[in-house]
Amino acid sequence: MTMPFAGRKLLIGALAFSLVAGSGVIIPTNHSYVAAAVLTTPFKDVTSGHWAEKHIAKLALQKIIEGNTTTSGAFVFRPSENVSQQEAVLMALRFAGLDKKADQEEIIGFPNSFSVSAFFKAYVTLAFKEGLLDQVEEFDLASKDPKNAWGTKPATREWVTKLMVRAIGQKQEALDLQNTASSFSDASQINAIYKGYVNLAAKLELVKGVTSVKFDPKANVTRASLATMFSRAESQYPVSYEGQVDGIVSRITDNAITVYSNKKETSYSINADTLYYTYKTETPITKQQLLEYGDVTVIAKDGKALYVEVKGDKAHTTTIAGTLDRVIASDKKIYVWVNDKPVEIFYNEQLSVVDSDGKALALTAIKRDSAITIVQDAFRETPIAVKIVAAPQASTTSVKGTFYGTDGELITVMQGTTLVSKFMADAVTLEIAGVTGATIGDLIKEADEVELTLNEADQVTKIKVANRNVKTVAGAQIASFVYDKKLLTVVDASGGNAQALYFNDKTKIEYSGNLITLASATSLLTQNRKIVITYTGNSIVSLQFVTKYMGNLISMNSSSNLMTVMLDNGSTVALPYNTAYVEHPSIASAAFSDLKTGDLLTLELNNTQDRVATIKVHGNAQYEVVSVDATAKKLRVKNAMTPVFELSVLSTDITNEAGAKLTVEQVTPGNLINVSYIGKQAVTARTVAATFGKVQAVSASSVTIVELAGQTTVYNVDAGFTAIKGTSQSNASNLIAVGDYVEVQKYEGNKTQISVAVGESRIFTSYNIANAQIWTEKVSDADNRNYFNVNSNTKYFYNGNVTAATAFKAGEAITIYGFRNYAIAVVK
């Protein structure tokens, strides 16, 4: 009979194998066990060095076997005790995922000679039906041994071997080997009905002899032996267990192992309690002996790897040799010449780059045309480079010359009579004295003397103009303009220091934030009009018509009626302000006294440009979105300092955390948004990505969090890391502890903010299923936040066990962990 479950993976969620369950066996109370220094299993009597520790540890973590607690409180497995036949049948059914099919209500009658304990009758009957046992054969064996009850009779090695082979659906294969000569010296002692099964099990290495040549077929099978046999069977016939994953090790760090499986990577934390084994030996190995990019089985719980087993000796990688052409960092790829053909190679942030001496290198430090060796994975659909080895690289150099031109990728300078061209890196810094935010377009051909800084890849990373003397005059006034000569005469804010300057085809002209042409600007270039002008020599670099200034407040002098601000370009401007209106984001009726030194201000001028009409203070605030009015383009928002109010976003740029633009309709209640104000106007609103979870591990360098949805993420503690707990804040992980419930917010760049939920003690009153809310008693008459929103990810715990919201009863004391009336966890 070919069994229907053979050849496919079986999901066994939480099977527990207790070889005494329901059997009526009395657990001895006089056991004494020697305490061991190292436990590799949950059991006090199976310690490091036990011959079956690997298999017992694995099956225990897979929930296939479990132990018992003695009267002295020791949790034990009793590995050397014999297993009865009826217990072995239950083990085989559970291994095969069939035990749930047993009908405990079925009336079962066996011959008087076939004695089975009541608890096991349904399982033995099921084993007959599923072909694990031959009913005629077992009835006959029982009748020939009337002194021993069939069920409680110790299972022999040959009998268990047949049971196991049938459990994995290999009956026919065993029958085909019935007449094959055995390698065991005591083969003549093997009952004829078992010979083919023993031959097959030995061939598949599911069982081994008690020595290299002796099988000992009549010997009783112990609990440790049975666990070992089924553990070995898994290597030939994979079975999927809850918390177990088979895949390829893509990364190993001091505190985590990352496994690539089913086209995705998952990281599991590891520590001193994690067990490491290999398929080749029975004894533990060390983490350092794990094979990176090799096959592995991981058994995990709550994001932590408890058991790791190396499944083979092959590393799933390939090696490519070639010469580097270029690095495209923005796309995380490089081009390499291999056999005179360009090859595109992708990489990720885990790429290891070293020189031939093993010294770490930056990828950008490898010069173009350098010989490199690339180790590439062979398991992803799109392979990526995992390691690059290059020859040691020369140090950074520079090139000086006269700017000659650029095509966007190359920049060319003249050195004497020789043109020298260099590739530019993905990010190039341009430094021109007096010019803020300078770009390549600001360079003047055959005029600017430049110094090019090169990285190890011989790419330009910085351009510095050495001979440019750029001056900026804020508050300058136009004296005259001659269009056909493109000549502009200006004086400074005091009316002196006249300068005759010329427009050219590179001059940038700005009005109200928009670039305009010289022809469009002609009507505006009138006498006494105020401008901000930047020039070098007698050439105008940029001109801005002044309708407002933006800068940081330096001082306010009420006696002279002048306020001074520093502009972005470093220049200052002083303007009369005594009749100005002050607009502040968070102060309803702001006054001059509300302005602080250093405040970023926008100063809007009057029509004659001679004084400040409106002072608008810049500011930022974070809110929780309560509701959205898409028609009126309004958001109802609130935060800890501000009650609910309507925020108009009619003229506001709304983006997500990645910077992509959003419509009002795409903002959902519960979102966090960071709003930037100029005065009362919200100019930008950016959604903040927030996830919730529980801290699994904390170190000085990282925090590992299991999100409520089950994903494990490791956050590195770096300059962009902030931890908040109550009123305390830190750039280190010292405020965070294992078990804390937290909210993680990601900001632009790589900044991470982790806020710890402080438990709030409440008295439970009810659970509103329709509104997904938990209600509690009010702490006071003024308490208006005595309800907490929940969702499918909210966790509930009752006396340490996971439960549902409906398990709580009115009047019970509970602790709620959450943020902004959203409960992450509810605990009693």
Short mmCIF file of N, CA, C and O in Angstrom, two decimals, residues 444-532:
data_model
loop_
_atom_site.label_atom_id
_atom_site.label_comp_id
_atom_site.label_asym_id
_atom_site.label_seq_id
_atom_site.Cartn_x
_atom_site.Cartn_y
_atom_site.Cartn_z
N ILE A 444 32.71 78.75 -14.76
CA ILE A 444 32.94 79.61 -15.92
C ILE A 444 34.08 79.01 -16.74
O ILE A 444 35.21 78.88 -16.27
N LYS A 445 33.74 78.62 -18.00
CA LYS A 445 34.69 77.94 -18.87
C LYS A 445 35.89 78.84 -19.19
O LYS A 445 35.75 80.04 -19.45
N GLU A 446 37.07 78.20 -19.12
CA GLU A 446 38.34 78.85 -19.46
C GLU A 446 38.61 80.08 -18.62
O GLU A 446 39.38 80.96 -19.01
N ALA A 447 37.95 80.12 -17.43
CA ALA A 447 38.19 81.25 -16.53
C ALA A 447 38.48 80.76 -15.11
O ALA A 447 39.41 81.24 -14.46
N ASP A 448 37.66 79.81 -14.63
CA ASP A 448 37.82 79.32 -13.26
C ASP A 448 39.02 78.40 -13.14
O ASP A 448 39.16 77.41 -13.89
N GLU A 449 39.88 78.73 -12.16
CA GLU A 449 40.96 77.80 -11.80
C GLU A 449 40.40 76.85 -10.75
O GLU A 449 39.91 77.30 -9.71
N VAL A 450 40.43 75.56 -11.05
CA VAL A 450 39.78 74.59 -10.17
C VAL A 450 40.77 73.56 -9.66
O VAL A 450 41.80 73.30 -10.28
N GLU A 451 40.41 72.98 -8.51
CA GLU A 451 41.14 71.84 -7.95
C GLU A 451 40.15 70.69 -7.82
O GLU A 451 39.12 70.83 -7.16
N LEU A 452 40.45 69.55 -8.45
CA LEU A 452 39.59 68.38 -8.43
C LEU A 452 40.13 67.38 -7.41
O LEU A 452 41.29 66.99 -7.48
N THR A 453 39.29 66.99 -6.46
CA THR A 453 39.68 65.96 -5.49
C THR A 453 39.18 64.61 -6.00
O THR A 453 38.01 64.46 -6.35
N LEU A 454 40.09 63.62 -6.05
CA LEU A 454 39.77 62.30 -6.59
C LEU A 454 39.72 61.27 -5.48
O LEU A 454 40.50 61.32 -4.52
N ASN A 455 38.77 60.33 -5.59
CA ASN A 455 38.73 59.23 -4.63
C ASN A 455 39.62 58.09 -5.12
O ASN A 455 40.29 58.19 -6.16
N GLU A 456 39.61 56.99 -4.38
CA GLU A 456 40.47 55.85 -4.72
C GLU A 456 40.10 55.23 -6.06
O GLU A 456 40.89 54.50 -6.66
N ALA A 457 38.86 55.52 -6.53
CA ALA A 457 38.42 54.99 -7.83
C ALA A 457 38.77 55.95 -8.95
O ALA A 457 38.32 55.76 -10.09
N ASP A 458 39.55 56.99 -8.65
CA ASP A 458 39.97 57.99 -9.63
C ASP A 458 38.78 58.80 -10.14
O ASP A 458 38.79 59.30 -11.26
N GLN A 459 37.76 58.93 -9.29
CA GLN A 459 36.58 59.71 -9.65
C GLN A 459 36.60 61.03 -8.87
O GLN A 459 37.06 61.09 -7.73
N VAL A 460 36.05 62.06 -9.50
CA VAL A 460 36.02 63.38 -8.88
C VAL A 460 34.91 63.41 -7.83
O VAL A 460 33.74 63.13 -8.14
N THR A 461 35.25 63.73 -6.60
CA THR A 461 34.26 63.84 -5.53
C THR A 461 34.06 65.29 -5.08
O THR A 461 33.05 65.60 -4.47
N LYS A 462 35.02 66.17 -5.43
CA LYS A 462 34.92 67.56 -5.01
C LYS A 462 35.59 68.45 -6.05
O LYS A 462 36.65 68.13 -6.58
N ILE A 463 34.93 69.58 -6.33
CA ILE A 463 35.49 70.59 -7.23
C ILE A 463 35.56 71.90 -6.44
O ILE A 463 34.54 72.38 -5.94
N LYS A 464 36.74 72.44 -6.35
CA LYS A 464 36.91 73.71 -5.64
C LYS A 464 37.44 74.76 -6.60
O LYS A 464 38.45 74.56 -7.28
N VAL A 465 36.70 75.87 -6.69
CA VAL A 465 37.15 76.99 -7.52
C VAL A 465 38.13 77.82 -6.70
O VAL A 465 37.79 78.34 -5.64
N ALA A 466 39.35 77.92 -7.20
CA ALA A 466 40.41 78.56 -6.42
C ALA A 466 40.49 80.07 -6.64
O ALA A 466 40.89 80.80 -5.74
N ASN A 467 40.12 80.55 -7.84
CA ASN A 467 40.37 81.96 -8.15
C ASN A 467 39.11 82.80 -8.19
O ASN A 467 39.16 83.97 -8.54
N ARG A 468 37.96 82.22 -7.89
CA ARG A 468 36.70 82.97 -7.97
C ARG A 468 36.54 83.81 -6.70
O ARG A 468 36.63 83.32 -5.59
N ASN A 469 36.24 85.12 -6.89
CA ASN A 469 35.98 86.00 -5.76
C ASN A 469 34.56 86.52 -5.90
O ASN A 469 34.31 87.52 -6.56
N VAL A 470 33.61 85.81 -5.31
CA VAL A 470 32.20 86.15 -5.45
C VAL A 470 31.77 87.01 -4.27
O VAL A 470 32.05 86.69 -3.12
N LYS A 471 31.07 88.09 -4.57
CA LYS A 471 30.56 88.98 -3.53
C LYS A 471 29.05 89.03 -3.61
O LYS A 471 28.47 88.98 -4.69
N THR A 472 28.42 89.17 -2.45
CA THR A 472 26.97 89.26 -2.38
C THR A 472 26.60 90.54 -1.64
O THR A 472 27.17 90.84 -0.58
N VAL A 473 25.64 91.28 -2.20
CA VAL A 473 25.14 92.49 -1.55
C VAL A 473 23.65 92.31 -1.34
O VAL A 473 22.88 92.21 -2.30
N ALA A 474 23.23 92.20 -0.07
CA ALA A 474 21.81 92.11 0.26
C ALA A 474 21.28 93.50 0.51
O ALA A 474 21.92 94.32 1.17
N GLY A 475 20.11 93.81 -0.06
CA GLY A 475 19.54 95.14 0.11
C GLY A 475 20.13 96.17 -0.83
O GLY A 475 20.03 97.38 -0.60
N ALA A 476 20.80 95.71 -1.89
CA ALA A 476 21.34 96.64 -2.88
C ALA A 476 20.20 97.35 -3.61
O ALA A 476 19.07 96.85 -3.67
N GLN A 477 20.50 98.55 -4.18
CA GLN A 477 19.49 99.31 -4.92
C GLN A 477 19.97 99.54 -6.35
O GLN A 477 21.17 99.76 -6.59
N ILE A 478 19.03 99.46 -7.29
CA ILE A 478 19.37 99.70 -8.69
C ILE A 478 19.52 101.20 -8.92
O ILE A 478 18.64 102.00 -8.55
N ALA A 479 20.65 101.57 -9.52
CA ALA A 479 20.87 102.97 -9.91
C ALA A 479 20.43 103.19 -11.35
O ALA A 479 19.75 104.17 -11.66
N SER A 480 20.79 102.25 -12.25
CA SER A 480 20.38 102.37 -13.65
C SER A 480 20.56 101.03 -14.35
O SER A 480 21.26 100.15 -13.87
N PHE A 481 19.90 100.91 -15.54
CA PHE A 481 20.04 99.70 -16.33
C PHE A 481 20.01 100.07 -17.80
O PHE A 481 19.13 100.79 -18.28
N VAL A 482 21.01 99.59 -18.55
CA VAL A 482 21.09 99.81 -19.99
C VAL A 482 20.92 98.46 -20.67
O VAL A 482 21.83 97.62 -20.62
N TYR A 483 19.76 98.25 -21.33
CA TYR A 483 19.41 96.92 -21.83
C TYR A 483 20.35 96.45 -22.93
O TYR A 483 20.84 95.30 -22.89
N ASP A 484 20.63 97.32 -23.93
CA ASP A 484 21.42 96.84 -25.07
C ASP A 484 22.85 96.51 -24.67
O ASP A 484 23.52 95.70 -25.33
N LYS A 485 23.34 97.10 -23.61
CA LYS A 485 24.69 96.76 -23.12
C LYS A 485 24.65 95.74 -21.98
O LYS A 485 25.69 95.30 -21.49
N LYS A 486 23.43 95.39 -21.54
CA LYS A 486 23.25 94.47 -20.41
C LYS A 486 24.02 94.96 -19.18
O LYS A 486 24.58 94.17 -18.41
N LEU A 487 24.02 96.28 -19.00
CA LEU A 487 24.79 96.92 -17.93
C LEU A 487 23.85 97.36 -16.82
O LEU A 487 22.88 98.08 -17.04
N LEU A 488 24.19 96.93 -15.60
CA LEU A 488 23.40 97.29 -14.42
C LEU A 488 24.32 98.01 -13.43
O LEU A 488 25.40 97.50 -13.10
N THR A 489 23.87 99.19 -12.99
CA THR A 489 24.63 99.91 -11.97
C THR A 489 23.86 99.84 -10.66
O THR A 489 22.64 100.10 -10.62
N VAL A 490 24.55 99.46 -9.60
CA VAL A 490 23.90 99.30 -8.29
C VAL A 490 24.72 100.02 -7.23
O VAL A 490 25.92 100.28 -7.40
N VAL A 491 24.03 100.35 -6.13
CA VAL A 491 24.69 100.87 -4.93
C VAL A 491 24.30 99.96 -3.76
O VAL A 491 23.31 99.23 -3.83
N ASP A 492 25.06 100.03 -2.67
CA ASP A 492 24.75 99.17 -1.54
C ASP A 492 23.60 99.77 -0.73
O ASP A 492 23.04 100.81 -1.09
N ALA A 493 23.24 99.13 0.38
CA ALA A 493 22.07 99.52 1.17
C ALA A 493 22.19 100.95 1.70
O ALA A 493 21.18 101.62 1.93
N SER A 494 23.42 101.43 1.84
CA SER A 494 23.61 102.79 2.36
C SER A 494 23.58 103.84 1.26
O SER A 494 23.65 105.04 1.53
N GLY A 495 23.50 103.40 0.00
CA GLY A 495 23.46 104.33 -1.12
C GLY A 495 24.82 104.62 -1.71
O GLY A 495 24.96 105.42 -2.64
N GLY A 496 25.87 103.97 -1.21
CA GLY A 496 27.22 104.20 -1.70
C GLY A 496 27.79 102.97 -2.38
O GLY A 496 27.09 101.99 -2.66
N ASN A 497 29.12 103.02 -2.64
CA ASN A 497 29.84 101.90 -3.22
C ASN A 497 29.20 101.43 -4.53
O ASN A 497 28.82 100.28 -4.69
N ALA A 498 29.09 102.33 -5.48
CA ALA A 498 28.46 102.01 -6.77
C ALA A 498 29.30 100.98 -7.53
O ALA A 498 30.53 101.01 -7.50
N GLN A 499 28.58 100.05 -8.21
CA GLN A 499 29.24 99.01 -9.00
C GLN A 499 28.56 98.93 -10.36
O GLN A 499 27.34 98.91 -10.47
N ALA A 500 29.37 98.89 -11.43
CA ALA A 500 28.86 98.69 -12.80
C ALA A 500 29.07 97.21 -13.15
O ALA A 500 30.21 96.73 -13.22
N LEU A 501 27.97 96.51 -13.35
CA LEU A 501 28.02 95.05 -13.53
C LEU A 501 27.28 94.65 -14.81
O LEU A 501 26.39 95.36 -15.28
N TYR A 502 27.66 93.48 -15.33
CA TYR A 502 27.08 93.02 -16.60
C TYR A 502 26.37 91.67 -16.42
O TYR A 502 26.87 90.77 -15.73
N PHE A 503 25.20 91.56 -17.09
CA PHE A 503 24.53 90.27 -17.20
C PHE A 503 25.23 89.43 -18.27
O PHE A 503 25.77 89.97 -19.23
N ASN A 504 25.21 88.11 -18.09
CA ASN A 504 25.69 87.20 -19.13
C ASN A 504 24.72 86.02 -19.25
O ASN A 504 23.71 85.97 -18.53
N ASP A 505 25.02 85.08 -20.15
CA ASP A 505 24.06 83.99 -20.39
C ASP A 505 23.97 83.00 -19.23
O ASP A 505 23.12 82.12 -19.22
N LYS A 506 24.86 83.12 -18.21
CA LYS A 506 24.80 82.23 -17.04
C LYS A 506 24.14 82.88 -15.83
O LYS A 506 23.92 82.23 -14.82
N THR A 507 23.82 84.16 -15.94
CA THR A 507 23.23 84.87 -14.81
C THR A 507 21.85 84.29 -14.48
O THR A 507 21.02 84.09 -15.37
N LYS A 508 21.62 84.00 -13.19
CA LYS A 508 20.33 83.51 -12.73
C LYS A 508 19.53 84.68 -12.17
O LYS A 508 20.01 85.39 -11.28
N ILE A 509 18.30 84.86 -12.69
CA ILE A 509 17.45 85.96 -12.24
C ILE A 509 16.20 85.35 -11.62
O ILE A 509 15.54 84.49 -12.23
N GLU A 510 15.89 85.76 -10.38
CA GLU A 510 14.79 85.14 -9.64
C GLU A 510 13.79 86.19 -9.18
O GLU A 510 14.17 87.26 -8.67
N TYR A 511 12.50 85.87 -9.38
CA TYR A 511 11.44 86.74 -8.88
C TYR A 511 10.37 85.87 -8.23
O TYR A 511 9.84 84.95 -8.86
N SER A 512 10.08 86.13 -6.95
CA SER A 512 9.08 85.37 -6.18
C SER A 512 9.33 83.87 -6.25
O SER A 512 8.42 83.06 -6.40
N GLY A 513 10.60 83.49 -6.22
CA GLY A 513 10.95 82.08 -6.17
C GLY A 513 11.03 81.41 -7.52
O GLY A 513 11.36 80.23 -7.60
N ASN A 514 10.78 82.14 -8.61
CA ASN A 514 10.82 81.57 -9.96
C ASN A 514 11.94 82.19 -10.77
O ASN A 514 12.22 83.40 -10.67
N LEU A 515 12.58 81.37 -11.62
CA LEU A 515 13.62 81.87 -12.51
C LEU A 515 12.97 82.53 -13.73
O LEU A 515 12.04 81.97 -14.32
N ILE A 516 13.46 83.73 -14.09
CA ILE A 516 12.92 84.43 -15.25
C ILE A 516 14.09 84.85 -16.15
O ILE A 516 15.25 84.84 -15.73
N THR A 517 13.75 85.23 -17.41
CA THR A 517 14.78 85.67 -18.34
C THR A 517 15.08 87.15 -18.15
O THR A 517 14.31 87.90 -17.52
N LEU A 518 16.19 87.58 -18.76
CA LEU A 518 16.55 89.00 -18.68
C LEU A 518 15.49 89.85 -19.37
O LEU A 518 15.14 90.94 -18.90
N ALA A 519 14.94 89.35 -20.49
CA ALA A 519 13.90 90.10 -21.20
C ALA A 519 12.69 90.31 -20.30
O ALA A 519 12.09 91.39 -20.28
N SER A 520 12.31 89.27 -19.53
CA SER A 520 11.15 89.38 -18.63
C SER A 520 11.45 90.29 -17.46
O SER A 520 10.54 90.91 -16.89
N ALA A 521 12.73 90.38 -17.08
CA ALA A 521 13.11 91.18 -15.91
C ALA A 521 13.29 92.66 -16.22
O ALA A 521 13.38 93.49 -15.29
N THR A 522 13.33 93.01 -17.52
CA THR A 522 13.66 94.39 -17.90
C THR A 522 12.75 95.41 -17.25
O THR A 522 13.19 96.45 -16.72
N SER A 523 11.44 95.15 -17.25
CA SER A 523 10.49 96.11 -16.68
C SER A 523 10.63 96.25 -15.18
O SER A 523 10.11 97.21 -14.58
N LEU A 524 11.30 95.31 -14.53
CA LEU A 524 11.47 95.35 -13.07
C LEU A 524 12.77 96.03 -12.66
O LEU A 524 12.96 96.38 -11.49
N LEU A 525 13.70 96.17 -13.63
CA LEU A 525 15.01 96.74 -13.31
C LEU A 525 14.93 98.26 -13.31
O LEU A 525 15.54 98.96 -14.13
N THR A 526 14.18 98.79 -12.37
CA THR A 526 13.93 100.23 -12.27
C THR A 526 14.73 100.85 -11.13
O THR A 526 15.12 100.16 -10.18
N GLN A 527 14.92 102.13 -11.23
CA GLN A 527 15.74 102.84 -10.24
C GLN A 527 15.17 102.69 -8.84
O GLN A 527 13.95 102.73 -8.63
N ASN A 528 16.06 102.49 -7.87
CA ASN A 528 15.76 102.38 -6.43
C ASN A 528 15.12 101.03 -6.02
O ASN A 528 14.84 100.84 -4.85
N ARG A 529 14.87 100.15 -6.99
CA ARG A 529 14.33 98.84 -6.59
C ARG A 529 15.40 98.06 -5.84
O ARG A 529 16.56 98.03 -6.23
N LYS A 530 14.96 97.40 -4.74
CA LYS A 530 15.89 96.64 -3.91
C LYS A 530 16.07 95.23 -4.49
O LYS A 530 15.11 94.57 -4.92
N ILE A 531 17.32 94.78 -4.43
CA ILE A 531 17.66 93.45 -4.95
C ILE A 531 18.73 92.81 -4.06
O ILE A 531 19.38 93.50 -3.26
N VAL A 532 18.89 91.50 -4.20
CA VAL A 532 20.05 90.79 -3.66
C VAL A 532 20.86 90.38 -4.87
O VAL A 532 20.35 89.68 -5.76
#
